[in-house]
Each structure stands twice: as C-alpha cells, then as structure tokens.
XYZ file of C-alpha atoms in Angstrom:
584
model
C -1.325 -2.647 -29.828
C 2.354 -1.501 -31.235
C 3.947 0.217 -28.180
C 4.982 3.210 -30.414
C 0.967 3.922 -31.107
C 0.902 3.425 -27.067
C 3.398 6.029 -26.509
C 1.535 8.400 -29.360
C -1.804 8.200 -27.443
C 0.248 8.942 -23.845
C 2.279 11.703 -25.408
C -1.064 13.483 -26.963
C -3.012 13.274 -23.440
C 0.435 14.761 -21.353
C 0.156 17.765 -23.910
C -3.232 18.968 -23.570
C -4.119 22.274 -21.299
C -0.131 23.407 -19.785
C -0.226 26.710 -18.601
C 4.124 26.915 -17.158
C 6.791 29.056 -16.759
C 5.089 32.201 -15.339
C 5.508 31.202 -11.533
C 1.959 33.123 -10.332
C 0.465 33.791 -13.147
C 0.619 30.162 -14.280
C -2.400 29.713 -12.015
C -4.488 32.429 -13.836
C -7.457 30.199 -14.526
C -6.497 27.516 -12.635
C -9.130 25.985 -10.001
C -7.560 23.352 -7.910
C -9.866 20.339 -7.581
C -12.311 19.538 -4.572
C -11.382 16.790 -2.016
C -13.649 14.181 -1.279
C -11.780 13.904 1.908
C -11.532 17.110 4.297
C -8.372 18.350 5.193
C -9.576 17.750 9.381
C -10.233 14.518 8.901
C -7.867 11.447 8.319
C -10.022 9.042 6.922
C -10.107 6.796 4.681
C -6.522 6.628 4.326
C -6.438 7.497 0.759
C -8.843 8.913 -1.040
C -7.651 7.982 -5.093
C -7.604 3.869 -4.744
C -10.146 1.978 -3.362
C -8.393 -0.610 -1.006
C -10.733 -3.020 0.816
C -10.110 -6.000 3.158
C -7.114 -4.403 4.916
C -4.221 -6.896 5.968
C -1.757 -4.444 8.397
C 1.811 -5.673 8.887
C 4.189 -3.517 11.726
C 7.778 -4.014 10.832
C 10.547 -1.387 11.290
C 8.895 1.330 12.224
C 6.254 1.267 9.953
C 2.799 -0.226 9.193
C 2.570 -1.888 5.511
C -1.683 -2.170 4.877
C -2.237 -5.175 2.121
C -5.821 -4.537 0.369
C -8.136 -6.029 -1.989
C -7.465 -3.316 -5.241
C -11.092 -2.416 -5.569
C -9.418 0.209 -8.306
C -8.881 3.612 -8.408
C -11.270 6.164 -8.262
C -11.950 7.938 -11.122
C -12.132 4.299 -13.110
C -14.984 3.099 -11.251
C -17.749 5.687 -11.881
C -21.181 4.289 -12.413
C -20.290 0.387 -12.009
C -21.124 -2.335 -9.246
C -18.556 -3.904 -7.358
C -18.613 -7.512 -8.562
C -15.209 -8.001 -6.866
C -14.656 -10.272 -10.288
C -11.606 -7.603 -11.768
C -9.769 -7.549 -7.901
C -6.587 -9.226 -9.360
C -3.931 -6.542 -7.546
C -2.917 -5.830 -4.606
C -2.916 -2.306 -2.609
C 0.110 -1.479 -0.708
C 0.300 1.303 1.474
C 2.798 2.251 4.337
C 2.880 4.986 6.984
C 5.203 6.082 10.007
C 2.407 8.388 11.212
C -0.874 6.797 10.182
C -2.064 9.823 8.826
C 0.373 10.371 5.841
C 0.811 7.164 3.897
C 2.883 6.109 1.006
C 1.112 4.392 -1.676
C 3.572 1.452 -3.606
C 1.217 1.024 -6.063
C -0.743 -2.333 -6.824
C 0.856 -5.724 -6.835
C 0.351 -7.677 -10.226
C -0.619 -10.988 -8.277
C -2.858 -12.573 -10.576
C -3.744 -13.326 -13.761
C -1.728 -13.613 -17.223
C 0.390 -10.692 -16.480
C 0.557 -11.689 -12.827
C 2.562 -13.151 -10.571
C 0.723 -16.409 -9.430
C -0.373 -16.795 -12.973
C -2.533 -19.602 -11.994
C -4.779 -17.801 -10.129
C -7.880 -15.819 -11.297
C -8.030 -13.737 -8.336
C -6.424 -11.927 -4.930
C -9.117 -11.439 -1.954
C -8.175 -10.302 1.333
C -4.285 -10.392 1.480
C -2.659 -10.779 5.249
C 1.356 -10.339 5.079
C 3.692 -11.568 8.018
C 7.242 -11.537 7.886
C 10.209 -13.754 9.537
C 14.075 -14.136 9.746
C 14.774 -17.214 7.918
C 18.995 -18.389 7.361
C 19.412 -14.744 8.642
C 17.415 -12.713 5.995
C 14.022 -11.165 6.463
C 11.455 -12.604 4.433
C 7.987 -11.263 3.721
C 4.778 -13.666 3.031
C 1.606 -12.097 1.255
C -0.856 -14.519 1.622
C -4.265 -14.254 -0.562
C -7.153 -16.088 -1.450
C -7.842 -17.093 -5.123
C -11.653 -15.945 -5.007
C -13.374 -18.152 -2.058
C -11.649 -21.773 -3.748
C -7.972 -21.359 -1.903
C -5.657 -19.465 -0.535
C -1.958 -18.906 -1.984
C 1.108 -17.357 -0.785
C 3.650 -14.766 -2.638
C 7.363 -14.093 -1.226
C 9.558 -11.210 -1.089
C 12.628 -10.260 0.558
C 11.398 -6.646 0.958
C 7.427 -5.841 2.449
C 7.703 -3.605 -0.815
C 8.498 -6.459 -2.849
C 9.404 -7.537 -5.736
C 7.087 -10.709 -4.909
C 7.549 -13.921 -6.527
C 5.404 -16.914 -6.599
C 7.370 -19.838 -4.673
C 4.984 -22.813 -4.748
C 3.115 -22.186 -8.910
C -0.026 -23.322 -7.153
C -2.119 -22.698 -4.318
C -1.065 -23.096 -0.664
C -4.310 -24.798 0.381
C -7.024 -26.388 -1.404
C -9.986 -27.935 -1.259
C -8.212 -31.279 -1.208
C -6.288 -30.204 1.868
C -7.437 -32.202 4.985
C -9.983 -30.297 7.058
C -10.551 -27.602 4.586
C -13.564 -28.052 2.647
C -15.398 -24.936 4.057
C -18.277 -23.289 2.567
C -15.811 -20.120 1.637
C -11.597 -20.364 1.666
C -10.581 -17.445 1.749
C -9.674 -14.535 4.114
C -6.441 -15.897 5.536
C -4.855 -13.908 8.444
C -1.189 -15.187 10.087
C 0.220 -14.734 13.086
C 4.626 -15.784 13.368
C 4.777 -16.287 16.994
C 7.483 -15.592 19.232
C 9.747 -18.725 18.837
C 9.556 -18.196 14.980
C 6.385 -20.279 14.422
C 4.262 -19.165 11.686
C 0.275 -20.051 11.747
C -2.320 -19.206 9.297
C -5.743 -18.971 10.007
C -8.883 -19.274 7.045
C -12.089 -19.814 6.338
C -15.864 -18.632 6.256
C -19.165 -19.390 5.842
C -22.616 -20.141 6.709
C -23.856 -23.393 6.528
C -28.098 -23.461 6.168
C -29.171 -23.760 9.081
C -25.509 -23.457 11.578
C -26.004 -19.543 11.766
C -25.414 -20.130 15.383
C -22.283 -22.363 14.896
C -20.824 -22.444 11.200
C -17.558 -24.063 12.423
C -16.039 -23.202 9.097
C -13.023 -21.287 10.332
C -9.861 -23.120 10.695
C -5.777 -22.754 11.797
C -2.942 -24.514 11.155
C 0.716 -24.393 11.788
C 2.952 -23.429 8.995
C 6.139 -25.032 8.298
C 9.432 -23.461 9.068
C 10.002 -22.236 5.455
C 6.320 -19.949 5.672
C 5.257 -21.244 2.598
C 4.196 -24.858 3.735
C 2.478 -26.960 6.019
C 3.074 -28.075 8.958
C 0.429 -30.328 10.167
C -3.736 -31.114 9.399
C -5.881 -27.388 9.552
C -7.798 -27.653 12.685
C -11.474 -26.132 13.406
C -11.752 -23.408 15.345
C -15.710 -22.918 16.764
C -16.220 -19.928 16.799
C -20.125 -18.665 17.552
C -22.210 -16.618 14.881
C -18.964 -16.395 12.728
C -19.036 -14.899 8.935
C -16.041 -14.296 7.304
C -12.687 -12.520 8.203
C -10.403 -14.031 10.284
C -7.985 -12.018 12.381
C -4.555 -13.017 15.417
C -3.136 -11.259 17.527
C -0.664 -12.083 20.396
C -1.251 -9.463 23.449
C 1.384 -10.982 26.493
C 0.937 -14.604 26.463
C -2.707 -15.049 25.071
C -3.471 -15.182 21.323
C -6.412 -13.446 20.763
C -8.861 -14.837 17.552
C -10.773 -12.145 16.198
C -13.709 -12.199 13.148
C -17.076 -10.792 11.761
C -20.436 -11.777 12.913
C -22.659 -13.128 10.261
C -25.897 -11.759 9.374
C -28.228 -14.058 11.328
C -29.576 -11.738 13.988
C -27.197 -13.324 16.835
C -27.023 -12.222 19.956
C -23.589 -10.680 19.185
C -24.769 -8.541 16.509
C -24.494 -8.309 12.970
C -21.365 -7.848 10.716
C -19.763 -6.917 14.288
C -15.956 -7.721 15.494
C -15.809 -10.442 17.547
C -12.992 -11.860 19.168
C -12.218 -15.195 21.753
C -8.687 -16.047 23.789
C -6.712 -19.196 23.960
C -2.898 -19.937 25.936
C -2.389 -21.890 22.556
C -2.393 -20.300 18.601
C -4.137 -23.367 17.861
C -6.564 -22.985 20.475
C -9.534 -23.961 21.749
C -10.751 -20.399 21.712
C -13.079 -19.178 23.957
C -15.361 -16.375 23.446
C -14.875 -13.179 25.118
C -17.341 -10.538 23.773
C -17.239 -7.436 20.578
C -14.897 -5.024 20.296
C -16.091 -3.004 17.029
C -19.759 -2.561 15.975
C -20.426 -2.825 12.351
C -18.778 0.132 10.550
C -22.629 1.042 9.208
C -23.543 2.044 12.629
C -21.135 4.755 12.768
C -20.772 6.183 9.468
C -24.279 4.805 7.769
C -22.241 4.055 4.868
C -24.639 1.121 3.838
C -22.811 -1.188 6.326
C -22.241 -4.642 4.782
C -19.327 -7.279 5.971
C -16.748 -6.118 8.207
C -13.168 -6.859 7.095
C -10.126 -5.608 9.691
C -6.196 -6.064 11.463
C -5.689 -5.234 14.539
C -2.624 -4.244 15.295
C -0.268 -2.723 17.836
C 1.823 0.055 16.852
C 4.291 2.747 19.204
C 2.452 1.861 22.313
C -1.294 1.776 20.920
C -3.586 -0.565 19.802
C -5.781 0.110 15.878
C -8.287 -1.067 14.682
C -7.733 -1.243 10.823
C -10.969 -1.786 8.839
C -12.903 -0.765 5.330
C -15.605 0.972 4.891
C -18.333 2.347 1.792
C -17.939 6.027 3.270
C -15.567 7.212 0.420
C -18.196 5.241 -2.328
C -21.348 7.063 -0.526
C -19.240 10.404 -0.854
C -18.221 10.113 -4.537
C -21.664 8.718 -5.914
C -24.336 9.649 -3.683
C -25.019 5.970 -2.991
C -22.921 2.400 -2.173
C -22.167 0.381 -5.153
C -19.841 -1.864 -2.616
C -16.333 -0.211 -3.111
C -14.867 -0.490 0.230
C -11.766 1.986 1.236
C -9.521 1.013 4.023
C -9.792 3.159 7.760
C -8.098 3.393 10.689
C -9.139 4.264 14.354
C -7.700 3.913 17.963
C -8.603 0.643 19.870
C -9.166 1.240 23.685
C -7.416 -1.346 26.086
C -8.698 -2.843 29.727
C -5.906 -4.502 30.807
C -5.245 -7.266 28.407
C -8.849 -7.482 26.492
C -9.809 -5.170 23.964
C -12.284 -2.129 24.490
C -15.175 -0.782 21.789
C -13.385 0.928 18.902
C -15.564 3.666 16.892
C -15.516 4.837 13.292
C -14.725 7.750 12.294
C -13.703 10.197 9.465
C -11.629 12.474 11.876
C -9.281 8.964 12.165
C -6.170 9.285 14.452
C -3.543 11.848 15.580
C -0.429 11.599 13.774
C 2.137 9.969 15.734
C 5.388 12.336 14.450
C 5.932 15.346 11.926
C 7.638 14.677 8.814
C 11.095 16.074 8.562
C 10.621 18.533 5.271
C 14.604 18.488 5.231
C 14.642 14.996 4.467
C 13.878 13.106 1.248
C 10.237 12.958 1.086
C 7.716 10.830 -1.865
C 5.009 12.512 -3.045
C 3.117 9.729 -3.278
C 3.069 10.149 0.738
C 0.214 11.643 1.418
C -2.745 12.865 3.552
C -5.142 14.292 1.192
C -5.304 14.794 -2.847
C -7.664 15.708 -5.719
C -7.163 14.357 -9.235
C -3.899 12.683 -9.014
C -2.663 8.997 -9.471
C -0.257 7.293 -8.663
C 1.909 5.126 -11.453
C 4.041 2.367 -10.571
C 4.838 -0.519 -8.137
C 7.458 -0.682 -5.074
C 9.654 1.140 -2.718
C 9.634 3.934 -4.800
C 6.535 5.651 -6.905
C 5.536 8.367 -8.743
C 2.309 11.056 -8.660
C 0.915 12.120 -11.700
C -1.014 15.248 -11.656
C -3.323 16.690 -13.911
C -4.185 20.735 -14.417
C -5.360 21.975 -10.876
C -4.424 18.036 -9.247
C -3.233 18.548 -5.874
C -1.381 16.698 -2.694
C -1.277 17.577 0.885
C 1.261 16.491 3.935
C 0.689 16.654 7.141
C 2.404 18.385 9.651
C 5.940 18.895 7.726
C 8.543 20.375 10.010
C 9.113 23.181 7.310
C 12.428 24.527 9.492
C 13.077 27.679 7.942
C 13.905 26.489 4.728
C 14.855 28.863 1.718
C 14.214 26.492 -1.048
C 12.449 23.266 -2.081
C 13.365 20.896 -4.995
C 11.844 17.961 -6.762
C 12.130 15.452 -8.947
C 9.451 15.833 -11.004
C 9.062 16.021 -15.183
C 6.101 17.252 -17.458
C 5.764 16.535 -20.990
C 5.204 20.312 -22.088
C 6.406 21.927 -18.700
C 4.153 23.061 -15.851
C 4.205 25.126 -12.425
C 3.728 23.510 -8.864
C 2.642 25.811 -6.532
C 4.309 24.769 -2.837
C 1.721 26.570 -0.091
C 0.374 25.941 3.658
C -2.583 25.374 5.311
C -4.639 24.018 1.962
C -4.753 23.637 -1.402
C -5.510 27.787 -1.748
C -3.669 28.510 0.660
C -0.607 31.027 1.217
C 1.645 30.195 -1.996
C 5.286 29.504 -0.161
C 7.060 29.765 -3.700
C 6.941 28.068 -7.124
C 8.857 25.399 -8.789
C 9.112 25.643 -12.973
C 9.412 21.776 -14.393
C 10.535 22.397 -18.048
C 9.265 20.738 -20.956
C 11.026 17.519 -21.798
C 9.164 14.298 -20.060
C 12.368 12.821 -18.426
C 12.741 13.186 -14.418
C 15.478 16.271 -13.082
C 15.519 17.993 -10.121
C 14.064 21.264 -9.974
C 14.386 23.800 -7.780
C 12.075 26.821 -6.096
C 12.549 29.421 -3.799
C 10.737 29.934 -0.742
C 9.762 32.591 1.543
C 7.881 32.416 4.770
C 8.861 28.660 5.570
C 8.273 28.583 9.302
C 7.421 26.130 11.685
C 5.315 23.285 11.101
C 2.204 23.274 8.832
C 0.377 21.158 6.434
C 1.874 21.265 3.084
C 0.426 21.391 -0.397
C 1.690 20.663 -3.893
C -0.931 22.042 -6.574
C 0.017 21.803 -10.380
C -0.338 23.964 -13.296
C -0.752 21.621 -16.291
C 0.572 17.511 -16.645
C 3.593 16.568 -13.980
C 4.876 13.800 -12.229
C 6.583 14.536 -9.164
C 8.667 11.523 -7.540
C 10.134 12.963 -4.424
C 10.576 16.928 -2.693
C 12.973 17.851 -0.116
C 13.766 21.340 1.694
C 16.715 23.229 2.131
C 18.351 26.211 3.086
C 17.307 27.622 6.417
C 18.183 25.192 8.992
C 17.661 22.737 7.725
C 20.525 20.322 6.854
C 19.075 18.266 3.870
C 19.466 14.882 3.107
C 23.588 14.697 3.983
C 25.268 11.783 5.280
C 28.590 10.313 6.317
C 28.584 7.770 2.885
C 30.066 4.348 2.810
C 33.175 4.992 5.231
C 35.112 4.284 2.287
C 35.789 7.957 1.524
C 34.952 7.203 -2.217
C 31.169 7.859 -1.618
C 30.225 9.127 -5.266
C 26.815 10.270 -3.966
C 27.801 12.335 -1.244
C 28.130 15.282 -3.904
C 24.448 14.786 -4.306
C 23.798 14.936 -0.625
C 22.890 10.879 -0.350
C 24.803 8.270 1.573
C 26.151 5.607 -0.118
C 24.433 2.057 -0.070
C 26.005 -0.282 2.771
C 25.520 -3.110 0.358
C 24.858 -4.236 -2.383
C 21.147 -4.499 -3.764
C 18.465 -3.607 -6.099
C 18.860 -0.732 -8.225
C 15.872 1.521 -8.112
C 16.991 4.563 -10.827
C 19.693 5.060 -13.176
C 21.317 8.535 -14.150
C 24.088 10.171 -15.390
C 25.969 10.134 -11.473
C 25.503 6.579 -11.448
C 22.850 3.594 -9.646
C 21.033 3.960 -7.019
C 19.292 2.120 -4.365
C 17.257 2.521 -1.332
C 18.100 1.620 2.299
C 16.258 3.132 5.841
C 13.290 5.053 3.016
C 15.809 7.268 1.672
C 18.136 7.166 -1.610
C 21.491 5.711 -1.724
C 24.088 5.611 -4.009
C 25.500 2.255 -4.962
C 29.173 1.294 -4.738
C 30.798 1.199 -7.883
C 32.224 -2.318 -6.948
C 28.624 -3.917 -7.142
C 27.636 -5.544 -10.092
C 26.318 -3.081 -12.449
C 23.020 -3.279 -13.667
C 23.758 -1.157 -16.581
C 26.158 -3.685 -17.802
C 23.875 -6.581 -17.726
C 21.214 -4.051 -20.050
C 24.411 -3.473 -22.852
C 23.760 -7.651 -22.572
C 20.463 -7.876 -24.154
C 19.272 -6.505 -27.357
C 15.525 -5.432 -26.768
C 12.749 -5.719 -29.083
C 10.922 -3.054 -31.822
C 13.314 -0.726 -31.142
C 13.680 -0.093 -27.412
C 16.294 -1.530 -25.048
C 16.377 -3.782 -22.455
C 15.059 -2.238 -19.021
C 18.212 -1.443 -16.992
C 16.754 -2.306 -13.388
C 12.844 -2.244 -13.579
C 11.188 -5.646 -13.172
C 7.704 -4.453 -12.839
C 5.730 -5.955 -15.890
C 3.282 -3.701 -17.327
C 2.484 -5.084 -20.693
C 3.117 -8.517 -22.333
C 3.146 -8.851 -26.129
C 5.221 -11.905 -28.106
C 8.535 -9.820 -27.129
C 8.141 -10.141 -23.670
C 7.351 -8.300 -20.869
C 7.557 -4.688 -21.119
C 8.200 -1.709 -18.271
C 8.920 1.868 -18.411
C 12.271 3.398 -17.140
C 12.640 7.098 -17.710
C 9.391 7.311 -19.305
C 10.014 5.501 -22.008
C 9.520 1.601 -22.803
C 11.906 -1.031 -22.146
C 12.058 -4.900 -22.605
C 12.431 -6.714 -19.131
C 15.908 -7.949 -18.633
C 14.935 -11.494 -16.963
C 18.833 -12.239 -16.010
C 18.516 -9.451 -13.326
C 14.924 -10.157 -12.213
C-alpha cells in the first residue's frame, strides 16, 4: 500500500463525529466511555494493552515493567490467545505505581523488528549496568520456548539495538537442552557481575524434580557468556524464573507446575543460596496462584519481585482484565502489582488484588506531565515508541491521574492536535465529574500548545481529561496560581534558548526527541530540554537525504513503522518520513 492512500484512510477516520469550539456545549451529546477498571482500584496497571509475563527493572527512581505485548484491547475481541502474534514488547514506567507511563511496544521481532532473526519475544527481563562509564540497559527475551536473545540500549526507554544478530543461547549451548528455553530473568550483582537465569519444563514423569531450570554467569560486556549454564534443582518447578538479592542471600524464585505437589499449583515458590549460582535450597511459597484470589481462570503464574522506596512487590499477570472485557478467559494476561510482606529477610504471602497499592507520591500538576501517564482510561490508545508518547482519543475517550497536586493553578495547557478540532474537558474526581475548565485544540493535525482556563483548582484530586471528537494529547502542565511551572536555571551558559519556553536547556548533547520552530529538543530527568545550539543538528543531517515518493527524510525519529522498497518509514509531525539511517 502507497503511503499517500495510507494517509487518505487515516485522514477520513480523524474526521468523523467532531463536535469543538463551544467549550460546554461541545459535550452536548457526548457520553464519556465506561472503564473496565474502577477508579478505587489500581489494578491491572493499564487497562488498554494487554501486557503479560511482567519483567520489573528499578533504576532512578522509577520502575520500568517489560511484558509479553498480548495487544491492545479493543484488537483482540473474540480471539484465543495463541501467544503466536507476541512479537513486541510492553514498556511501562511509574514513580508511584499507580500512575504509569506507557512507551509504547518495542518492535523486537520479526521483519520489521529489531532481532530480525527471531520469530518471537516471550517473557522479557531487563537489567542494567555501568559499563566504560555509561549506563547500559539489557532486554533479554526468549524467541518462543527455542532460545533466549538479548537487545541493548543506552536508555531503559531505548532505542534498542540487536548486538549479537543471533540468539544469546541455544540449544547447542552446553547444559541447555531443556524441555522449554525461555523465561530468562537476570540478576547484576553487586561487584558488577551479571547472571541470567532460564529454563522450564516438565519432563514425563519428573513432576517432582524437572531439573530444567538453569544459571549462568554473564560476561562482563552483558551480552555474553561467561562460563557452562549450570542446573539449578529446584522441586515441582514449571516455568518462570525469578532473582533477587535481599542482604547477602540471593533468593531464586519460580512457578509450581501443575502436578498436584505438595507446594501447590501454579504457586510462587522461592529457595536461598550465599552464591547466585547456588545450590539453592528450598524455603517455602510466597504467592498463591493468582486464580485463587481473583478466580480469573488461574493458569501459569509469571512475576518480578522487586524492591522499590523501602517496600517489597510482587509484580505478576493475571486474566482479570480478559474475564472483565469478555465475560470469559481467552488467555490474555494483563500485568498487576501488590505489596509483598517481609519477616526479616524471607518473604511473606502476597495477595491479589484489584484495589493494588497506595501511591507512593502525588504528581506535581505544575510540572511537565505525559498523558500517556495514567491511572485509568476508556477508549484511548496510545501511538508510538520511547521516552516520549502520545494518547489518541476518540469522541467521549477519556484519561485519569491520580492524585495531581493541582496548587491553585489558573490555567492548564497541552500539547495536543486534532484533525478537525475538538474540546477536552479538564475535571476532578471522575470522568463526569466537576468540569475545572476547557481547552479548544483547533483544526489542523500538527501538535501546538493550547491553552484553558481554570477555576476551582485546589488541592489535590484525581484528574480527568475527556475529549470531544479525535485528539492526541502529548503532554499537560498547570500554571498560574502557585504554581511555578516547568522553569529552570538553563545550561549556565546564559544563552539557554529554551528558557523563554519555560524548559532548561539539555546538559549535553543527545537524542533529539521533537523538532519546532524554537529549535531541538531532548529529554533529560522525564522532562523537556532544549538542546544547545552547538550540538550537531539533526535538522542538518535531514537537508542530507532526499526521501522517497515525496516525503522527506525523518529529522530525528528512528522508530520504524512501515517498510516498503524505500525503506523504513516513521511519522514526525503527523506526517510520513523516510528514516534517516546516518543518525540512527
């Protein structure tokens, strides 16, 4: 298909159904959508994608959750999960746990992938480590149950690359010929020592003992080996291997298999060792099967545990969200998270639950917020893939914050654009609740910031973004009040372009996320920055290449989201571009 009749079909869907420009009365006949997810509860995590076989990362503040891409919602009506299409990654990211940012699925197999040799991406885990200086992150997948492979970024947000063209582990690698390869989890221990851990299975007749888990140390560069996988025994075992470090003891966690063991079935198991590569020894459950709790048809149990500002989670998926949307489990699994008690150094019993956990901070409304950070939603998507994404909303689509310090603030403004123009109503409490103000996006498809007043801003309250007609929204932030928006001190060069804009220039140089008339920008610390006019301009290396059928060369986007004899194609400004390889 001719990217011009792609754009015809995408312009004629934007234009359908806009009611804008009347503030209040752009809502007359407008019903915002029903959640699947209530707006007292905190689970699933998000309620648009599924996103199974969670792999949680902590670094900087934040928790990154990996997941198997299930797919999104509204796609997967009346279908089985075959797990056969799972060839993306989720990524998600919170400060809170309750609201999270969604960075949109990670090509990372397949044609248009990034380990083009493999068919499919199962149960990622993600570690990260300082190596010549730099922070580098590690996504490590399996390729269906036949290996596992590895992709490498130098942000958790990515863009990923494959280092190695093949898998990590085979087969053919010593020690590894286990009924299933897959469902790696890795562990980078305190001296810098990375260790991956694999395997699954249930040999006829070893319910009891399947010894078909394994470990090995990794070698200094993440991405190779450093010695021969070793078995790790562990009793009744299934599938899903899990590490954690809690003092000095490492801590080998999995799911029960389905024998009717004394340990139960599809439970979380875990044993303790002095040594990452063990020998384990078992020490008891800590999480029932997710079935028990929310009789959501059970089935295996895939988790992280991790450690997080003081508290121990228990990350996991569940069919909850699949049971609410169809009436019945067709084995989409969406991921959860829920406190896990501590005695001393050994894990407690966590529980399941929809109500989830309490957020751990507000979000600062004065600050630059995404919209596709969330708590709750109806009829959105998100578009999109990396540090920065964007929420599409259809007539009567809605998203919901949590807990927004709203500090008096006069006005709101977003960057947003709508084909035809539309209305977003800003309100508290819920999606029909008391209507703060009203932001007009005008007709035009190309991202601006917009501004709405406000009245009654006070104090902090969930907050709701409910649409008129067809908008994308890429960030809000409040102002006015007292709040003090998103200022900063700038470079320390005093020749901080961006500072006009209320941004802080970047501190270095790096990848450019957006291009506009004020110049490039880039992202440091979660917020916008503007970058120094002495960095190498990305614009100038787009004049460089000529395009193809009429569009240009993409000025900074490297995200591949069609492939034709041209070349790889992305979208900047809502329009298509060719992808520039000499700056990807």
């Amino acid at each position: 298909m001719k990217l011009l009749t792609c754009l015809t079909i995408l312009s004629a869907t934007l234009c359908k159904n806009v009611v804008f420009g009347a503030g209040a009365s752009s809502f007359n006949g407008v019903q915002p959508g029903k959640s699947y997810k209530d707006i007292k509860n905190h689970n699933p995590v998000v309620s648009h994608r599924y996103s199974a076989d969670p792999g949680a990362m902590v670094y900087d503040g934040r928790v990154y959750i990996y997941g198997s891409n299930d797919g999104n919602v509204a796609e997967r009506q009346g279908k089985t999960n075959d797990y056969s299409q799972i060839k993306t990654i989720n990524l998600l990211s919170s400060s809170d746990l309750v609201n999270w940012m969604d960075h949109g699925p990670i090509p990372a197999t397949g044609q248009s992938g990034i380990a083009k040799f493999a068919s499919n991406s199962w149960a990622p885990a993600a570690c990260h480590k300082k190596i010549n200086g730099k922070e580098k992150f590690f996504v490590y997948f399996a390729n269906n149950a036949s290996g596992i492979c590895v992709l490498e970024s130098d942000s958790p947000t990515g863009p990923f690359k494959d280092p190695l063209g093949k898998p990590l582990i085979t087969r053919q690698t010593p020690n590894s010929n286990v009924e299933w390869l897959f469902d790696p989890a890795c562990l980078v221990d305190d001296d810098g020592t990375g260790y991956l851990y694999f395997g699954g299975g249930v040999p006829n007749g070893q319910a009891a003992n399947p010894r078909t888990v394994r470990v090995v140390k990794l070698g200094a560069d993440m991405k190779s080996l450093a010695g021969t996988p070793q078995t790790i025994d562990a009793p009744w075992v299934f599938e899903d291997s899990g590490i954690n470090k809690v003092g000095n003891t490492y801590y080998y966690n999995y799911c029960t298999n389905f024998n009717g063991g004394p340990y139960g079935n599809g439970r979380i198991a875990y044993m303790s060792s002095n040594s990452p590569m063990g020998p384990f020894s078992y020490k008891g459950t800590c999480f029932n099967n997710q079935g028990d709790f929310l009789q959501d048809g059970g089935g295996n149990n895939h988790h992280t545990i991790i450690e997080f500002k003081n508290k121990f989670y228990m990350v996991y998926h569940a069919q909850w969200l699949d049971m609410k949307v169809k009436g019945k489990s067709n084995g989409y699994r969406t991921t959860h998270i829920d406190e896990l008690p501590m005695n001393g150094n050994s894990f407690g019993n966590a529980k399941a639950t929809v109500q989830g956990v309490t957020q751990l901070e507000n979000v600062d409304g004065s600050k630059l917020n995404y919209a596709a950070s969330m708590a709750w939603q109806s009829g959105i998507s998100v578009e999109g893939h990396g540090a920065v994404t964007q929420v599409k909303y259809g007539r009567g689509a809605w998203t919901g914050v949590s807990n927004v310090d709203l500090g008096s603030a006069s006005s709101i403004t977003l960057k947003a654009s709508s084909r035809s123009g539309a209305t977003i109503k800003v309100c508290t409490d819920s999606e029909n609740g008391n209507a703060l103000g009203y932001v007009e996006i005008p007709a035009g498809g190309s991202l601006q910031n917009v501004t709405g007043q406000l009245s009654g801003a006070t104090g902090t309250k969930n907050l709701f973004f409910v649409s008129s007609g067809d908008a994308v929204i890429e960030s809000w932030q409040l102002s006015g009040g007292s709040s003090s928006g998103g200022s900063g001190s700038g470079s320390g060069d005093g020749s901080c372009w961006s500072k006009a804009s209320g941004f802080n220039c970047c501190k270095n140089c790096g990848k450019v996320y957006f291009i506009d008339k004020d110049g490039e920008w880039g992202i440091e610390n979660n917020d916008w920055c503007g970058m120094p006019k002495t960095c190498k301009s990305y614009s100038d290396e787009a004049k460089k290449c000529k395009g193809a059928q009429g569009y240009p060369c993409c000025a900074y986007s490297c995200d591949s989201l069609f492939t034709d004899s041209d070349g790889e194609w992305s979208v900047e400004n809502e329009n298509w571009c060719l992808i520039n390889k000499s700056i990807c």
